[in-house]
Every structure is written in C-alpha cells, then in structure tokens.
PDB file of C-alpha atoms in Angstrom:
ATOM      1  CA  UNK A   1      37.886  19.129  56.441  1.00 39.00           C
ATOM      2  CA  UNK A   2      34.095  18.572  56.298  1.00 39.00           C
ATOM      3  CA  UNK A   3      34.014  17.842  52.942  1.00 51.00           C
ATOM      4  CA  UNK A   4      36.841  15.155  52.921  1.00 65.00           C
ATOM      5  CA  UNK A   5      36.415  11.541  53.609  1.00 86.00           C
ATOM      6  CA  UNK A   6      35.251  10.300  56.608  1.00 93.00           C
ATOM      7  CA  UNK A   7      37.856   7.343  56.682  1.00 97.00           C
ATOM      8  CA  UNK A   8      41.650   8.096  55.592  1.00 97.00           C
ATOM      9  CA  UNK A   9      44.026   4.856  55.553  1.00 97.00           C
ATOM     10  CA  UNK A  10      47.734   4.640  55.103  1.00 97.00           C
ATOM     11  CA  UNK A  11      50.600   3.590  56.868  1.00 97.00           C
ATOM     12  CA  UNK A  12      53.915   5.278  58.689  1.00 97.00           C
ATOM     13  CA  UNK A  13      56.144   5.897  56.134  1.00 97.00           C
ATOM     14  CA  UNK A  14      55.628   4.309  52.324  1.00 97.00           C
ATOM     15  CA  UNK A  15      59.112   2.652  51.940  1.00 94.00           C
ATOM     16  CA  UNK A  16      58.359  -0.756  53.899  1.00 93.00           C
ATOM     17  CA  UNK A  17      61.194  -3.466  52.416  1.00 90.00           C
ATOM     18  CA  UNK A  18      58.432  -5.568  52.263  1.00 92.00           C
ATOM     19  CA  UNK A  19      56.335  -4.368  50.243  1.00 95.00           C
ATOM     20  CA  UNK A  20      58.585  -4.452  47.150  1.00 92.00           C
ATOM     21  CA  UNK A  21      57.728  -7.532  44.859  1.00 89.00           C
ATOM     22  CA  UNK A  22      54.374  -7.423  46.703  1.00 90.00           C
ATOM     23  CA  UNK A  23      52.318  -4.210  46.954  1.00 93.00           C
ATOM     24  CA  UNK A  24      55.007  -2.104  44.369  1.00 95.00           C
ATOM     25  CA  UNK A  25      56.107  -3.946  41.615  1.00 92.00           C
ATOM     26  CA  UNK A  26      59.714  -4.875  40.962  1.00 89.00           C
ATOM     27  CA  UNK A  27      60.674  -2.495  38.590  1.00 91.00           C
ATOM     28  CA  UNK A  28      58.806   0.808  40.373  1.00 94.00           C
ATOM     29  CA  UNK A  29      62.015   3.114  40.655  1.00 95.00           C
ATOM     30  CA  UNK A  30      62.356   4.535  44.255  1.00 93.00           C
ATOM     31  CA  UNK A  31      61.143   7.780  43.116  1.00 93.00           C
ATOM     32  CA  UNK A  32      57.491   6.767  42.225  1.00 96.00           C
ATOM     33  CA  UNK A  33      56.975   4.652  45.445  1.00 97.00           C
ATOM     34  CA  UNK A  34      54.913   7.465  46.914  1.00 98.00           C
ATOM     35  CA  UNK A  35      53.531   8.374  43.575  1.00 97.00           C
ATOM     36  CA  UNK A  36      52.025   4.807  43.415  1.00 97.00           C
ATOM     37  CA  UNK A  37      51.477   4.265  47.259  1.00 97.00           C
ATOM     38  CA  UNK A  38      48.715   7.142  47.070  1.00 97.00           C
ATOM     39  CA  UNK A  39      46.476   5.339  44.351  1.00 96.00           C
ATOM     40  CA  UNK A  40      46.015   2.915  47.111  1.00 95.00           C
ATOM     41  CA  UNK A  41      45.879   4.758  50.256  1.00 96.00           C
ATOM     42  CA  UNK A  42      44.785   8.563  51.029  1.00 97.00           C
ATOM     43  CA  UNK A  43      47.140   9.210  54.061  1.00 98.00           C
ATOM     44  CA  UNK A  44      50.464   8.455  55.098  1.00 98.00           C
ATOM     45  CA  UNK A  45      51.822   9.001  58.871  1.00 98.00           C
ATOM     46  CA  UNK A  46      55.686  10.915  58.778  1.00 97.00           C
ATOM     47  CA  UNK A  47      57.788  10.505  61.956  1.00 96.00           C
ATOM     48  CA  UNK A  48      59.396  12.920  62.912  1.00 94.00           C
ATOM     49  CA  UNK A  49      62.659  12.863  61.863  1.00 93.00           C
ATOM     50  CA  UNK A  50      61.571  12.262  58.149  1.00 95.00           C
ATOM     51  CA  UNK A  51      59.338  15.369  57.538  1.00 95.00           C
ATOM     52  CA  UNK A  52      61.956  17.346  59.398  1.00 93.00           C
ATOM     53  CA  UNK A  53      64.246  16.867  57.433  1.00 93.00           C
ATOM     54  CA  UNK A  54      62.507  16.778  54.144  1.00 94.00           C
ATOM     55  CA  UNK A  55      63.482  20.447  52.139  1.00 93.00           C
ATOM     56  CA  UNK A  56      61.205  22.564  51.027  1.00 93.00           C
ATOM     57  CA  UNK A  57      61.860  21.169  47.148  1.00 94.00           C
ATOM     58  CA  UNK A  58      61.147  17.566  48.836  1.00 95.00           C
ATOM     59  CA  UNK A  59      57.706  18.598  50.150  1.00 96.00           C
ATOM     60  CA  UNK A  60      56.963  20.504  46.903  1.00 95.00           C
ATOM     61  CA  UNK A  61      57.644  16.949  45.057  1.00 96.00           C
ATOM     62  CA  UNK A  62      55.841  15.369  47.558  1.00 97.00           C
ATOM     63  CA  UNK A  63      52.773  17.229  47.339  1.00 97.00           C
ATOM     64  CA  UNK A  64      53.211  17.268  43.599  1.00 97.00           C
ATOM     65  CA  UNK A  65      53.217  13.491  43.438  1.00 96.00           C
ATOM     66  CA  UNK A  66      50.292  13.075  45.676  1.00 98.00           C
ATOM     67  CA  UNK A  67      46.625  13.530  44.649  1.00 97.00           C
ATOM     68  CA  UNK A  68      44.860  16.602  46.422  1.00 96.00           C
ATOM     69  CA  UNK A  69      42.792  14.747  48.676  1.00 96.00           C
ATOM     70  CA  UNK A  70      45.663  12.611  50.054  1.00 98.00           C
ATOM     71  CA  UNK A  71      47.027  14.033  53.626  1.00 98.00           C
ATOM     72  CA  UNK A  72      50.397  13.592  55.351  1.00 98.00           C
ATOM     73  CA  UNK A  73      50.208  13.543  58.909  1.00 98.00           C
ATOM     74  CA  UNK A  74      52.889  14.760  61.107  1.00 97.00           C
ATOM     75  CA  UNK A  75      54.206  13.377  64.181  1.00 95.00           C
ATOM     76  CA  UNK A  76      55.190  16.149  66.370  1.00 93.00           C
ATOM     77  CA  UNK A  77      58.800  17.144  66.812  1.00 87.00           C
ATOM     78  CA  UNK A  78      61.020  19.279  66.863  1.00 80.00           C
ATOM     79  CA  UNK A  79      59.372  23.005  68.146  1.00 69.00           C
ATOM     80  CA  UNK A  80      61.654  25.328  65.790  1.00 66.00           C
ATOM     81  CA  UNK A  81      60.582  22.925  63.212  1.00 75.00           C
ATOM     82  CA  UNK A  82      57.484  24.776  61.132  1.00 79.00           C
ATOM     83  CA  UNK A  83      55.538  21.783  58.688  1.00 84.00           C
ATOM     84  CA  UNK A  84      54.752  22.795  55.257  1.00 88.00           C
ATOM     85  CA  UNK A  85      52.264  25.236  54.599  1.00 89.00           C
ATOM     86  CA  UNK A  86      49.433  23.514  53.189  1.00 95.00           C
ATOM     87  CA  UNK A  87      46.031  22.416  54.175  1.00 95.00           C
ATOM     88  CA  UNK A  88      47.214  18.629  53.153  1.00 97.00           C
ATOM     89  CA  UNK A  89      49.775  18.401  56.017  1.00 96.00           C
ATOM     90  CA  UNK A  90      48.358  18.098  59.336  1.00 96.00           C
ATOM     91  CA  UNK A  91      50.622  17.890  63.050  1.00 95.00           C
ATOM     92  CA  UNK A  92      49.057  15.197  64.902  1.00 95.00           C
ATOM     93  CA  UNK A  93      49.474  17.313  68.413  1.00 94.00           C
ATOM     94  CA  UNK A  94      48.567  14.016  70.815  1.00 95.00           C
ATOM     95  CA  UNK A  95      45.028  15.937  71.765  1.00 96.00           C
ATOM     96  CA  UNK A  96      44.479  15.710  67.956  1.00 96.00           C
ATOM     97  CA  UNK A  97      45.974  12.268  67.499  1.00 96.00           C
ATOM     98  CA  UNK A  98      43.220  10.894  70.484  1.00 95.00           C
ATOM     99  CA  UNK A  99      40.337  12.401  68.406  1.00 96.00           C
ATOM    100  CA  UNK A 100      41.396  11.480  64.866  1.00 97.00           C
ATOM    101  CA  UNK A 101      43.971   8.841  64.654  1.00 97.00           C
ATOM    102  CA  UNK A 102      43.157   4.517  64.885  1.00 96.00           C
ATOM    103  CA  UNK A 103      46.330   2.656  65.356  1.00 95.00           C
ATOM    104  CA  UNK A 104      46.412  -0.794  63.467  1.00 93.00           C
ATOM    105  CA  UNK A 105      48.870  -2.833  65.539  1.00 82.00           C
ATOM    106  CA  UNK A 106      47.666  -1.540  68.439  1.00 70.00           C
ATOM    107  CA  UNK A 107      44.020  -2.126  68.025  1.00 69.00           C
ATOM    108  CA  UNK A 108      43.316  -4.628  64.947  1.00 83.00           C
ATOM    109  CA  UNK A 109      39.688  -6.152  66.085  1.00 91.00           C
ATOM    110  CA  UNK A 110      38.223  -4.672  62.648  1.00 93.00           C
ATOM    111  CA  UNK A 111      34.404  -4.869  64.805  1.00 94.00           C
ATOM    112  CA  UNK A 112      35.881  -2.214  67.096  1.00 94.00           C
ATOM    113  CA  UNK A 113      37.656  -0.170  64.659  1.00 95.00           C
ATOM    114  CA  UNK A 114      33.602  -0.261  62.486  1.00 96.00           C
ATOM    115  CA  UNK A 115      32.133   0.622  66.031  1.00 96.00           C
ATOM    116  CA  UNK A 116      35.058   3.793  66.007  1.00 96.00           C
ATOM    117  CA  UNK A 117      33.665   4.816  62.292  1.00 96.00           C
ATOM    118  CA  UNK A 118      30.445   4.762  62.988  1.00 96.00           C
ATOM    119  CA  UNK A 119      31.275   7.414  66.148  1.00 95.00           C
ATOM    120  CA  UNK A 120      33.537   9.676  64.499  1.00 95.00           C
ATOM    121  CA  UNK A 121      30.806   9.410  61.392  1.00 94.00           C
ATOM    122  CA  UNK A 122      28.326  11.598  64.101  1.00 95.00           C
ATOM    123  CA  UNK A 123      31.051  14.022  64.370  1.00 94.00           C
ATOM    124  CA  UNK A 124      31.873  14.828  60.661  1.00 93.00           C
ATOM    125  CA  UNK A 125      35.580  14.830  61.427  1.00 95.00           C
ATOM    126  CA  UNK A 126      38.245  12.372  59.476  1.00 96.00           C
ATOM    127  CA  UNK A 127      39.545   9.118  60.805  1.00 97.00           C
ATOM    128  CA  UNK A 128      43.265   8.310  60.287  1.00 98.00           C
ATOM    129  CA  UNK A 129      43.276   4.626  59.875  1.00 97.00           C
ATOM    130  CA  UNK A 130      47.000   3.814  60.090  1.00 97.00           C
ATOM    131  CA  UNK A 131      49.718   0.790  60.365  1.00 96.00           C
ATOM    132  CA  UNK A 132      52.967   1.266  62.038  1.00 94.00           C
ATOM    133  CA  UNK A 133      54.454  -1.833  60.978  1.00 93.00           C
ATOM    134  CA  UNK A 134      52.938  -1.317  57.113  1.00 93.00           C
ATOM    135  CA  UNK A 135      51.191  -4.562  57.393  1.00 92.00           C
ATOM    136  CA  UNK A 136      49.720  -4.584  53.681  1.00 90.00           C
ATOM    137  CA  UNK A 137      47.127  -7.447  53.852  1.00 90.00           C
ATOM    138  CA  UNK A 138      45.404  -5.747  57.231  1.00 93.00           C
ATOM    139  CA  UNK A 139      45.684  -1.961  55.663  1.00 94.00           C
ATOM    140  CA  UNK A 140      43.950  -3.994  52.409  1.00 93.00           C
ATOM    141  CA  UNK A 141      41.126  -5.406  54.912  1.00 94.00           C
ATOM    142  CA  UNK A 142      40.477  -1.993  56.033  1.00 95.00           C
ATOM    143  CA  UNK A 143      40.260  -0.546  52.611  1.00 93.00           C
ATOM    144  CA  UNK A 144      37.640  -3.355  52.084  1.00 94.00           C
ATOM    145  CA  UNK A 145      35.692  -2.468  55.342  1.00 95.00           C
ATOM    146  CA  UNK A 146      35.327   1.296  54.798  1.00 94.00           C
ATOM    147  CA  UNK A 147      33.501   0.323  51.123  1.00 93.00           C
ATOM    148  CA  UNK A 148      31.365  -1.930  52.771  1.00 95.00           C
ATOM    149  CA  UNK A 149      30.679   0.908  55.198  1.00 94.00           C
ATOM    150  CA  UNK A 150      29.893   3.472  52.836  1.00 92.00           C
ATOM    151  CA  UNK A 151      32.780   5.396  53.361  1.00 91.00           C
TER     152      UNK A 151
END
C-alpha cells in the first residue's frame, strides 16, 4: 500500500438513517448509497456479519461501484469465512487494527488524532480514520484536517 494515501476516512457501514436528507439526498435510491458515499470518503469499516454475508455477486457490485483506491475494511469473524479476493479488502486482525485503525468516538480530540498522522506519516503505512456512530459533521472535520495536512 505504499503508494496509497496516507489518511483513509469513512465510517462503519454507509446506510446511517441519518444521513438521508442530509449527507445523501432525498431521492438517491438505496442502490447508489455506496456509489455516492465513496465520492466523499475512501474507506468504509464492514462488521462482521455484513461482509459475511454479502455473495460473491454483492462484493463484485460493491467493488464495481467503488473507485479503485477506496478500501473496505473487515472486521474479523467468522474463521471458515474467506473475504473477497482483492487487494481493496483488508481484515482488520486486532494486531493490524492497533497499527492502522483511529476510532472517532472513541478518540475525537482532532490535535491528537494530527499528532497520530504525523507518526504513522514516518512509517509510510495508511491510517483508517473511522466513525462508528457515522457522525457526518466530525468525519467532514477530518476530511478538512487531512487537506490542511497535506494528506
């Protein structure tokens, strides 16, 4: 992944109820959420349960509908489960996770999240900036902080 973006945001999951009349417009049929929620965002965090049980024409569509520089990272589940063959899908193992994952909700002081960049900038490896709770206005402040950083 070195020559990927240093800073990845997104969100678990793209179909939050409230984002519709806010981030997606009104009229965006159900099918094109994930379509237009990876103009904005170049990651999106699947639990478990959803990639699992996503077919293999699902995850075609999905990676179809998705640009080739957006990622889908998977929460681990299921061993028998195998993810999707493709560079794009990644299983956050937790060892992984501690490396290349920043939780929102968990940690939102934006000064210690730029401190985090700046770190994981010296190793060349992605951040995963994500939001478990899809909190739009906070993922839109991040967006904003990793232009100002260069990144």
């Amino acid at each position: 992944m070195t020559s990927n973006p240093l800073v990845l945001v997104g969100a678990r999951g793209w179909q939050h109820a409230a984002w519709r009349g806010g981030f997606y417009p009104d009229d965006l049929p159900d099918d094109w959420l994930l379509s237009y929620y990876n103009t904005q965002f170049q990651a999106v965090y699947l639990p478990a349960a959803v990639w699992q049980a996503a077919s293999k024409a699902t995850w075609a569509q999905w990676l179809y509908d998705t640009r080739d520089s957006f990622y889908f990272v998977l929460e681990p589940g299921d061993a028998a489960s195998a993810k999707p063959d493709s560079a794009r899908v990644l299983l956050a193992t937790p060892a992984w996770e501690a490396q290349h994952v920043w939780w929102l909700d968990e940690a939102p002081d934006l000064r210690a999240l730029a401190q985090r960049i700046t770190q994981q900038a010296t190793t060349g490896e992605p951040l995963f900036v994500f939001s478990r709770s899809g909190n739009a206005d906070l993922l839109e402040q991040i967006n904003t902080l990793k232009q100002v950083m260069g990144y």
